Amino acid sequence: MTRGRQAAATIGVVVYGGVEPIDIGGTVGVVSMASRILPNVTSVTIAENHGPVMLAGGLTIIADEGFATAPPCDVFIVTGGPGWREQVKDEAMLAFLRRIAPERLASVCTGALILAAAGVLDGRTITTRRHAVGAEAQAPVALIGTMASGASPVDAAIVEDRGVVTGGGVSLAIDATLYLLGRLYGEEARDELTAIIEYDRAFAANRAALGHRLG
């Protein structure tokens, strides 16, 4: 059941060294704009340790909380970026994700590869970035099938399978965050927010071209 617009919600955004800044804009930035119509929705950035985190391209942000002090959140979104390669082997990251109920987990872009390494995506229909970039030998959507046992990777803007939401690549972080806010507050609030951020046409076009796979 969705909640009223005055209800509180906390969106945890999981970050690490090498996250793409667009994934911060597509998550934290969307939640910030959402607070114009949903006054008690907030985001909190969570890294292994509270403090500076250098993103891809050299931008540094300050993580609000560390894994040990992360507050309860309605959903935890794992962001993507080239740093995912280290995170899939990072025991602190994987242990943190394994402590969270799967239905409270989501990813944008290559954050799905980290969820896969934690075992969260086993047996699920999932998505992630569709195209290889630079020196990558495989597109992440192909690679993730080797990392999540029994999973079914698909090309999609958004996939939800038994509560776990995975979003597509790069700017589709915006779509996934909008979807998650709609899951919490309802489609009417989501659609109003989508228009406020001048993304209503893009959201509709991405859904028409790539689809939302919900199950």
mmCIF file of N, CA and C in Angstrom, residues 30-108:
data_model
loop_
_atom_site.group_PDB
_atom_site.id
_atom_site.type_symbol
_atom_site.label_atom_id
_atom_site.label_comp_id
_atom_site.label_asym_id
_atom_site.label_seq_id
_atom_site.Cartn_x
_atom_site.Cartn_y
_atom_site.Cartn_z
ATOM 1 N N VAL A 30 17.228 13.312 -7.689
ATOM 2 C CA VAL A 30 15.792 13.109 -7.883
ATOM 3 C C VAL A 30 15.058 13.167 -6.547
ATOM 4 N N VAL A 31 15.627 12.576 -5.508
ATOM 5 C CA VAL A 31 14.992 12.637 -4.187
ATOM 6 C C VAL A 31 14.936 14.077 -3.690
ATOM 7 N N SER A 32 15.984 14.844 -3.944
ATOM 8 C CA SER A 32 15.981 16.251 -3.558
ATOM 9 C C SER A 32 14.822 16.999 -4.210
ATOM 10 N N MET A 33 14.622 16.791 -5.508
ATOM 11 C CA MET A 33 13.500 17.437 -6.190
ATOM 12 C C MET A 33 12.165 16.906 -5.681
ATOM 13 N N ALA A 34 12.126 15.619 -5.332
ATOM 14 C CA ALA A 34 10.876 15.024 -4.834
ATOM 15 C C ALA A 34 10.408 15.697 -3.558
ATOM 16 N N SER A 35 11.358 16.202 -2.768
ATOM 17 C CA SER A 35 10.975 16.817 -1.492
ATOM 18 C C SER A 35 10.146 18.083 -1.685
ATOM 19 N N ARG A 36 10.084 18.609 -2.923
ATOM 20 C CA ARG A 36 9.230 19.774 -3.187
ATOM 21 C C ARG A 36 7.746 19.424 -3.053
ATOM 22 N N ILE A 37 7.413 18.158 -3.360
ATOM 23 C CA ILE A 37 6.012 17.735 -3.261
ATOM 24 C C ILE A 37 5.805 16.632 -2.225
ATOM 25 N N LEU A 38 6.908 16.035 -1.778
ATOM 26 C CA LEU A 38 6.872 14.994 -0.746
ATOM 27 C C LEU A 38 7.789 15.485 0.368
ATOM 28 N N PRO A 39 7.295 16.336 1.255
ATOM 29 C CA PRO A 39 8.170 17.108 2.139
ATOM 30 C C PRO A 39 8.962 16.296 3.147
ATOM 31 N N ASN A 40 8.591 15.050 3.357
ATOM 32 C CA ASN A 40 9.285 14.251 4.363
ATOM 33 C C ASN A 40 10.047 13.073 3.772
ATOM 34 N N VAL A 41 10.345 13.150 2.474
ATOM 35 C CA VAL A 41 11.228 12.159 1.863
ATOM 36 C C VAL A 41 12.643 12.710 1.903
ATOM 37 N N THR A 42 13.586 11.875 2.300
ATOM 38 C CA THR A 42 14.985 12.289 2.390
ATOM 39 C C THR A 42 15.868 11.180 1.831
ATOM 40 N N SER A 43 17.093 11.547 1.495
ATOM 41 C CA SER A 43 18.085 10.553 1.094
ATOM 42 C C SER A 43 19.265 10.616 2.050
ATOM 43 N N VAL A 44 19.954 9.511 2.161
ATOM 44 C CA VAL A 44 21.174 9.435 2.958
ATOM 45 C C VAL A 44 22.196 8.653 2.151
ATOM 46 N N THR A 45 23.389 9.213 2.001
ATOM 47 C CA THR A 45 24.451 8.498 1.290
ATOM 48 C C THR A 45 25.217 7.630 2.283
ATOM 49 N N ILE A 46 25.482 6.396 1.861
ATOM 50 C CA ILE A 46 26.084 5.386 2.741
ATOM 51 C C ILE A 46 27.288 4.778 2.032
ATOM 52 N N ALA A 47 28.441 4.832 2.659
ATOM 53 C CA ALA A 47 29.659 4.201 2.160
ATOM 54 C C ALA A 47 30.218 3.305 3.266
ATOM 55 N N GLU A 48 31.312 2.641 2.983
ATOM 56 C CA GLU A 48 31.895 1.793 4.025
ATOM 57 C C GLU A 48 32.179 2.615 5.281
ATOM 58 N N ASN A 49 32.662 3.838 5.064
ATOM 59 C CA ASN A 49 32.938 4.733 6.182
ATOM 60 C C ASN A 49 32.369 6.115 5.885
ATOM 61 N N HIS A 50 31.873 6.781 6.905
ATOM 62 C CA HIS A 50 31.465 8.180 6.761
ATOM 63 C C HIS A 50 32.662 9.011 6.311
ATOM 64 N N GLY A 51 32.415 9.964 5.409
ATOM 65 C CA GLY A 51 33.492 10.859 5.008
ATOM 66 C C GLY A 51 33.637 10.946 3.509
ATOM 67 N N PRO A 52 34.782 11.456 3.036
ATOM 68 C CA PRO A 52 34.965 11.715 1.610
ATOM 69 C C PRO A 52 34.981 10.430 0.777
ATOM 70 N N VAL A 53 34.329 10.501 -0.362
ATOM 71 C CA VAL A 53 34.333 9.412 -1.349
ATOM 72 C C VAL A 53 34.601 10.050 -2.707
ATOM 73 N N MET A 54 35.688 9.629 -3.372
ATOM 74 C CA MET A 54 36.008 10.196 -4.675
ATOM 75 C C MET A 54 35.290 9.409 -5.765
ATOM 76 N N LEU A 55 34.491 10.111 -6.546
ATOM 77 C CA LEU A 55 33.737 9.506 -7.628
ATOM 78 C C LEU A 55 34.587 9.427 -8.890
ATOM 79 N N ALA A 56 34.093 8.738 -9.895
ATOM 80 C CA ALA A 56 34.745 8.728 -11.200
ATOM 81 C C ALA A 56 34.826 10.165 -11.709
ATOM 82 N N GLY A 57 35.941 10.501 -12.325
ATOM 83 C CA GLY A 57 36.114 11.859 -12.827
ATOM 84 C C GLY A 57 36.685 12.826 -11.813
ATOM 85 N N GLY A 58 36.845 12.391 -10.557
ATOM 86 C CA GLY A 58 37.526 13.207 -9.562
ATOM 87 C C GLY A 58 36.648 13.990 -8.615
ATOM 88 N N LEU A 59 35.333 14.030 -8.842
ATOM 89 C CA LEU A 59 34.447 14.722 -7.906
ATOM 90 C C LEU A 59 34.418 13.971 -6.580
ATOM 91 N N THR A 60 34.477 14.704 -5.473
ATOM 92 C CA THR A 60 34.422 14.091 -4.151
ATOM 93 C C THR A 60 33.138 14.495 -3.442
ATOM 94 N N ILE A 61 32.468 13.520 -2.849
ATOM 95 C CA ILE A 61 31.295 13.779 -2.020
ATOM 96 C C ILE A 61 31.588 13.299 -0.603
ATOM 97 N N ILE A 62 30.759 13.700 0.323
ATOM 98 C CA ILE A 62 30.899 13.266 1.714
ATOM 99 C C ILE A 62 29.772 12.289 2.021
ATOM 100 N N ALA A 63 30.117 11.034 2.269
ATOM 101 C CA ALA A 63 29.100 10.048 2.647
ATOM 102 C C ALA A 63 28.552 10.397 4.022
ATOM 103 N N ASP A 64 27.228 10.408 4.130
ATOM 104 C CA ASP A 64 26.583 10.774 5.392
ATOM 105 C C ASP A 64 26.837 9.757 6.496
ATOM 106 N N GLU A 65 26.856 8.478 6.103
ATOM 107 C CA GLU A 65 26.954 7.401 7.094
ATOM 108 C C GLU A 65 27.887 6.309 6.593
ATOM 109 N N GLY A 66 28.431 5.554 7.522
ATOM 110 C CA GLY A 66 29.162 4.345 7.197
ATOM 111 C C GLY A 66 28.254 3.133 7.326
ATOM 112 N N PHE A 67 28.742 1.985 6.894
ATOM 113 C CA PHE A 67 27.925 0.769 6.979
ATOM 114 C C PHE A 67 27.473 0.500 8.413
ATOM 115 N N ALA A 68 28.339 0.773 9.384
ATOM 116 C CA ALA A 68 28.010 0.446 10.776
ATOM 117 C C ALA A 68 26.957 1.383 11.362
ATOM 118 N N THR A 69 26.796 2.560 10.776
ATOM 119 C CA THR A 69 25.869 3.543 11.347
ATOM 120 C C THR A 69 24.687 3.846 10.431
ATOM 121 N N ALA A 70 24.558 3.104 9.338
ATOM 122 C CA ALA A 70 23.479 3.374 8.382
ATOM 123 C C ALA A 70 22.119 3.228 9.057
ATOM 124 N N PRO A 71 21.233 4.188 8.861
ATOM 125 C CA PRO A 71 19.912 4.109 9.482
ATOM 126 C C PRO A 71 19.017 3.142 8.724
ATOM 127 N N PRO A 72 17.904 2.727 9.303
ATOM 128 C CA PRO A 72 16.916 1.965 8.536
ATOM 129 C C PRO A 72 16.420 2.814 7.370
ATOM 130 N N CYS A 73 16.300 2.200 6.206
ATOM 131 C CA CYS A 73 15.835 2.912 5.014
ATOM 132 C C CYS A 73 14.697 2.125 4.369
ATOM 133 N N ASP A 74 13.814 2.841 3.684
ATOM 134 C CA ASP A 74 12.736 2.169 2.966
ATOM 135 C C ASP A 74 13.261 1.416 1.760
ATOM 136 N N VAL A 75 14.331 1.920 1.174
ATOM 137 C CA VAL A 75 15.007 1.226 0.085
ATOM 138 C C VAL A 75 16.457 1.676 0.080
ATOM 139 N N PHE A 76 17.346 0.758 -0.278
ATOM 140 C CA PHE A 76 18.765 1.056 -0.432
ATOM 141 C C PHE A 76 19.105 0.884 -1.918
ATOM 142 N N ILE A 77 19.580 1.966 -2.560
ATOM 143 C CA ILE A 77 19.912 1.921 -3.980
ATOM 144 C C ILE A 77 21.431 1.843 -4.121
ATOM 145 N N VAL A 78 21.928 0.786 -4.751
ATOM 146 C CA VAL A 78 23.362 0.643 -5.001
ATOM 147 C C VAL A 78 23.690 1.312 -6.335
ATOM 148 N N THR A 79 24.565 2.289 -6.294
ATOM 149 C CA THR A 79 24.921 3.042 -7.487
ATOM 150 C C THR A 79 25.971 2.307 -8.312
ATOM 151 N N GLY A 80 26.168 2.790 -9.545
ATOM 152 C CA GLY A 80 27.101 2.147 -10.459
ATOM 153 C C GLY A 80 28.253 3.060 -10.847
ATOM 154 N N GLY A 81 29.196 2.488 -11.555
ATOM 155 C CA GLY A 81 30.382 3.211 -11.992
ATOM 156 C C GLY A 81 31.552 2.255 -12.052
ATOM 157 N N PRO A 82 32.690 2.677 -12.615
ATOM 158 C CA PRO A 82 33.814 1.755 -12.795
ATOM 159 C C PRO A 82 34.349 1.151 -11.507
ATOM 160 N N GLY A 83 34.065 1.786 -10.372
ATOM 161 C CA GLY A 83 34.500 1.216 -9.100
ATOM 162 C C GLY A 83 33.820 -0.086 -8.735
ATOM 163 N N TRP A 84 32.800 -0.497 -9.503
ATOM 164 C CA TRP A 84 32.112 -1.752 -9.176
ATOM 165 C C TRP A 84 33.070 -2.935 -9.175
ATOM 166 N N ARG A 85 34.131 -2.866 -9.973
ATOM 167 C CA ARG A 85 35.062 -4.001 -10.085
ATOM 168 C C ARG A 85 35.736 -4.321 -8.754
ATOM 169 N N GLU A 86 36.020 -3.305 -7.978
ATOM 170 C CA GLU A 86 36.584 -3.535 -6.645
ATOM 171 C C GLU A 86 35.501 -3.952 -5.660
ATOM 172 N N GLN A 87 34.322 -3.397 -5.807
ATOM 173 C CA GLN A 87 33.256 -3.641 -4.835
ATOM 174 C C GLN A 87 32.732 -5.072 -4.881
ATOM 175 N N VAL A 88 32.782 -5.723 -6.029
ATOM 176 C CA VAL A 88 32.287 -7.105 -6.091
ATOM 177 C C VAL A 88 33.199 -8.060 -5.317
ATOM 178 N N LYS A 89 34.367 -7.570 -4.906
ATOM 179 C CA LYS A 89 35.293 -8.375 -4.104
ATOM 180 C C LYS A 89 35.435 -7.827 -2.691
ATOM 181 N N ASP A 90 34.702 -6.778 -2.370
ATOM 182 C CA ASP A 90 34.845 -6.112 -1.086
ATOM 183 C C ASP A 90 33.915 -6.755 -0.059
ATOM 184 N N GLU A 91 34.490 -7.417 0.911
ATOM 185 C CA GLU A 91 33.686 -8.173 1.866
ATOM 186 C C GLU A 91 32.817 -7.276 2.738
ATOM 187 N N ALA A 92 33.282 -6.078 3.032
ATOM 188 C CA ALA A 92 32.464 -5.174 3.840
ATOM 189 C C ALA A 92 31.207 -4.770 3.083
ATOM 190 N N MET A 93 31.353 -4.444 1.805
ATOM 191 C CA MET A 93 30.194 -4.089 0.981
ATOM 192 C C MET A 93 29.234 -5.263 0.865
ATOM 193 N N LEU A 94 29.755 -6.430 0.559
ATOM 194 C CA LEU A 94 28.890 -7.591 0.344
ATOM 195 C C LEU A 94 28.169 -7.985 1.630
ATOM 196 N N ALA A 95 28.881 -7.932 2.743
ATOM 197 C CA ALA A 95 28.247 -8.276 4.022
ATOM 198 C C ALA A 95 27.149 -7.273 4.370
ATOM 199 N N PHE A 96 27.373 -5.997 4.083
ATOM 200 C CA PHE A 96 26.356 -4.979 4.350
ATOM 201 C C PHE A 96 25.093 -5.262 3.547
ATOM 202 N N LEU A 97 25.241 -5.559 2.267
ATOM 203 C CA LEU A 97 24.071 -5.811 1.421
ATOM 204 C C LEU A 97 23.336 -7.079 1.843
ATOM 205 N N ARG A 98 24.069 -8.077 2.283
ATOM 206 C CA ARG A 98 23.440 -9.338 2.694
ATOM 207 C C ARG A 98 22.624 -9.186 3.973
ATOM 208 N N ARG A 99 22.878 -8.140 4.730
ATOM 209 C CA ARG A 99 22.116 -7.911 5.964
ATOM 210 C C ARG A 99 20.762 -7.273 5.696
ATOM 211 N N ILE A 100 20.551 -6.771 4.496
ATOM 212 C CA ILE A 100 19.334 -6.031 4.171
ATOM 213 C C ILE A 100 18.320 -6.970 3.523
ATOM 214 N N ALA A 101 17.063 -6.853 3.900
ATOM 215 C CA ALA A 101 16.013 -7.661 3.275
ATOM 216 C C ALA A 101 16.000 -7.381 1.767
ATOM 217 N N PRO A 102 15.967 -8.424 0.928
ATOM 218 C CA PRO A 102 16.051 -8.201 -0.515
ATOM 219 C C PRO A 102 15.028 -7.214 -1.054
ATOM 220 N N GLU A 103 13.812 -7.227 -0.509
ATOM 221 C CA GLU A 103 12.774 -6.337 -1.036
ATOM 222 C C GLU A 103 13.054 -4.864 -0.735
ATOM 223 N N ARG A 104 14.084 -4.590 0.036
ATOM 224 C CA ARG A 104 14.502 -3.205 0.284
ATOM 225 C C ARG A 104 15.739 -2.829 -0.528
ATOM 226 N N LEU A 105 16.147 -3.686 -1.444
ATOM 227 C CA LEU A 105 17.352 -3.440 -2.240
ATOM 228 C C LEU A 105 17.000 -3.083 -3.677
ATOM 229 N N ALA A 106 17.802 -2.193 -4.241
ATOM 230 C CA ALA A 106 17.658 -1.800 -5.639
ATOM 231 C C ALA A 106 19.040 -1.421 -6.160
ATOM 232 N N SER A 107 19.155 -1.324 -7.473
ATOM 233 C CA SER A 107 20.416 -0.887 -8.073
ATOM 234 C C SER A 107 20.124 -0.026 -9.274
ATOM 235 N N VAL A 108 21.093 0.815 -9.596
ATOM 236 C CA VAL A 108 21.073 1.540 -10.857
ATOM 237 C C VAL A 108 22.385 1.236 -11.580
#
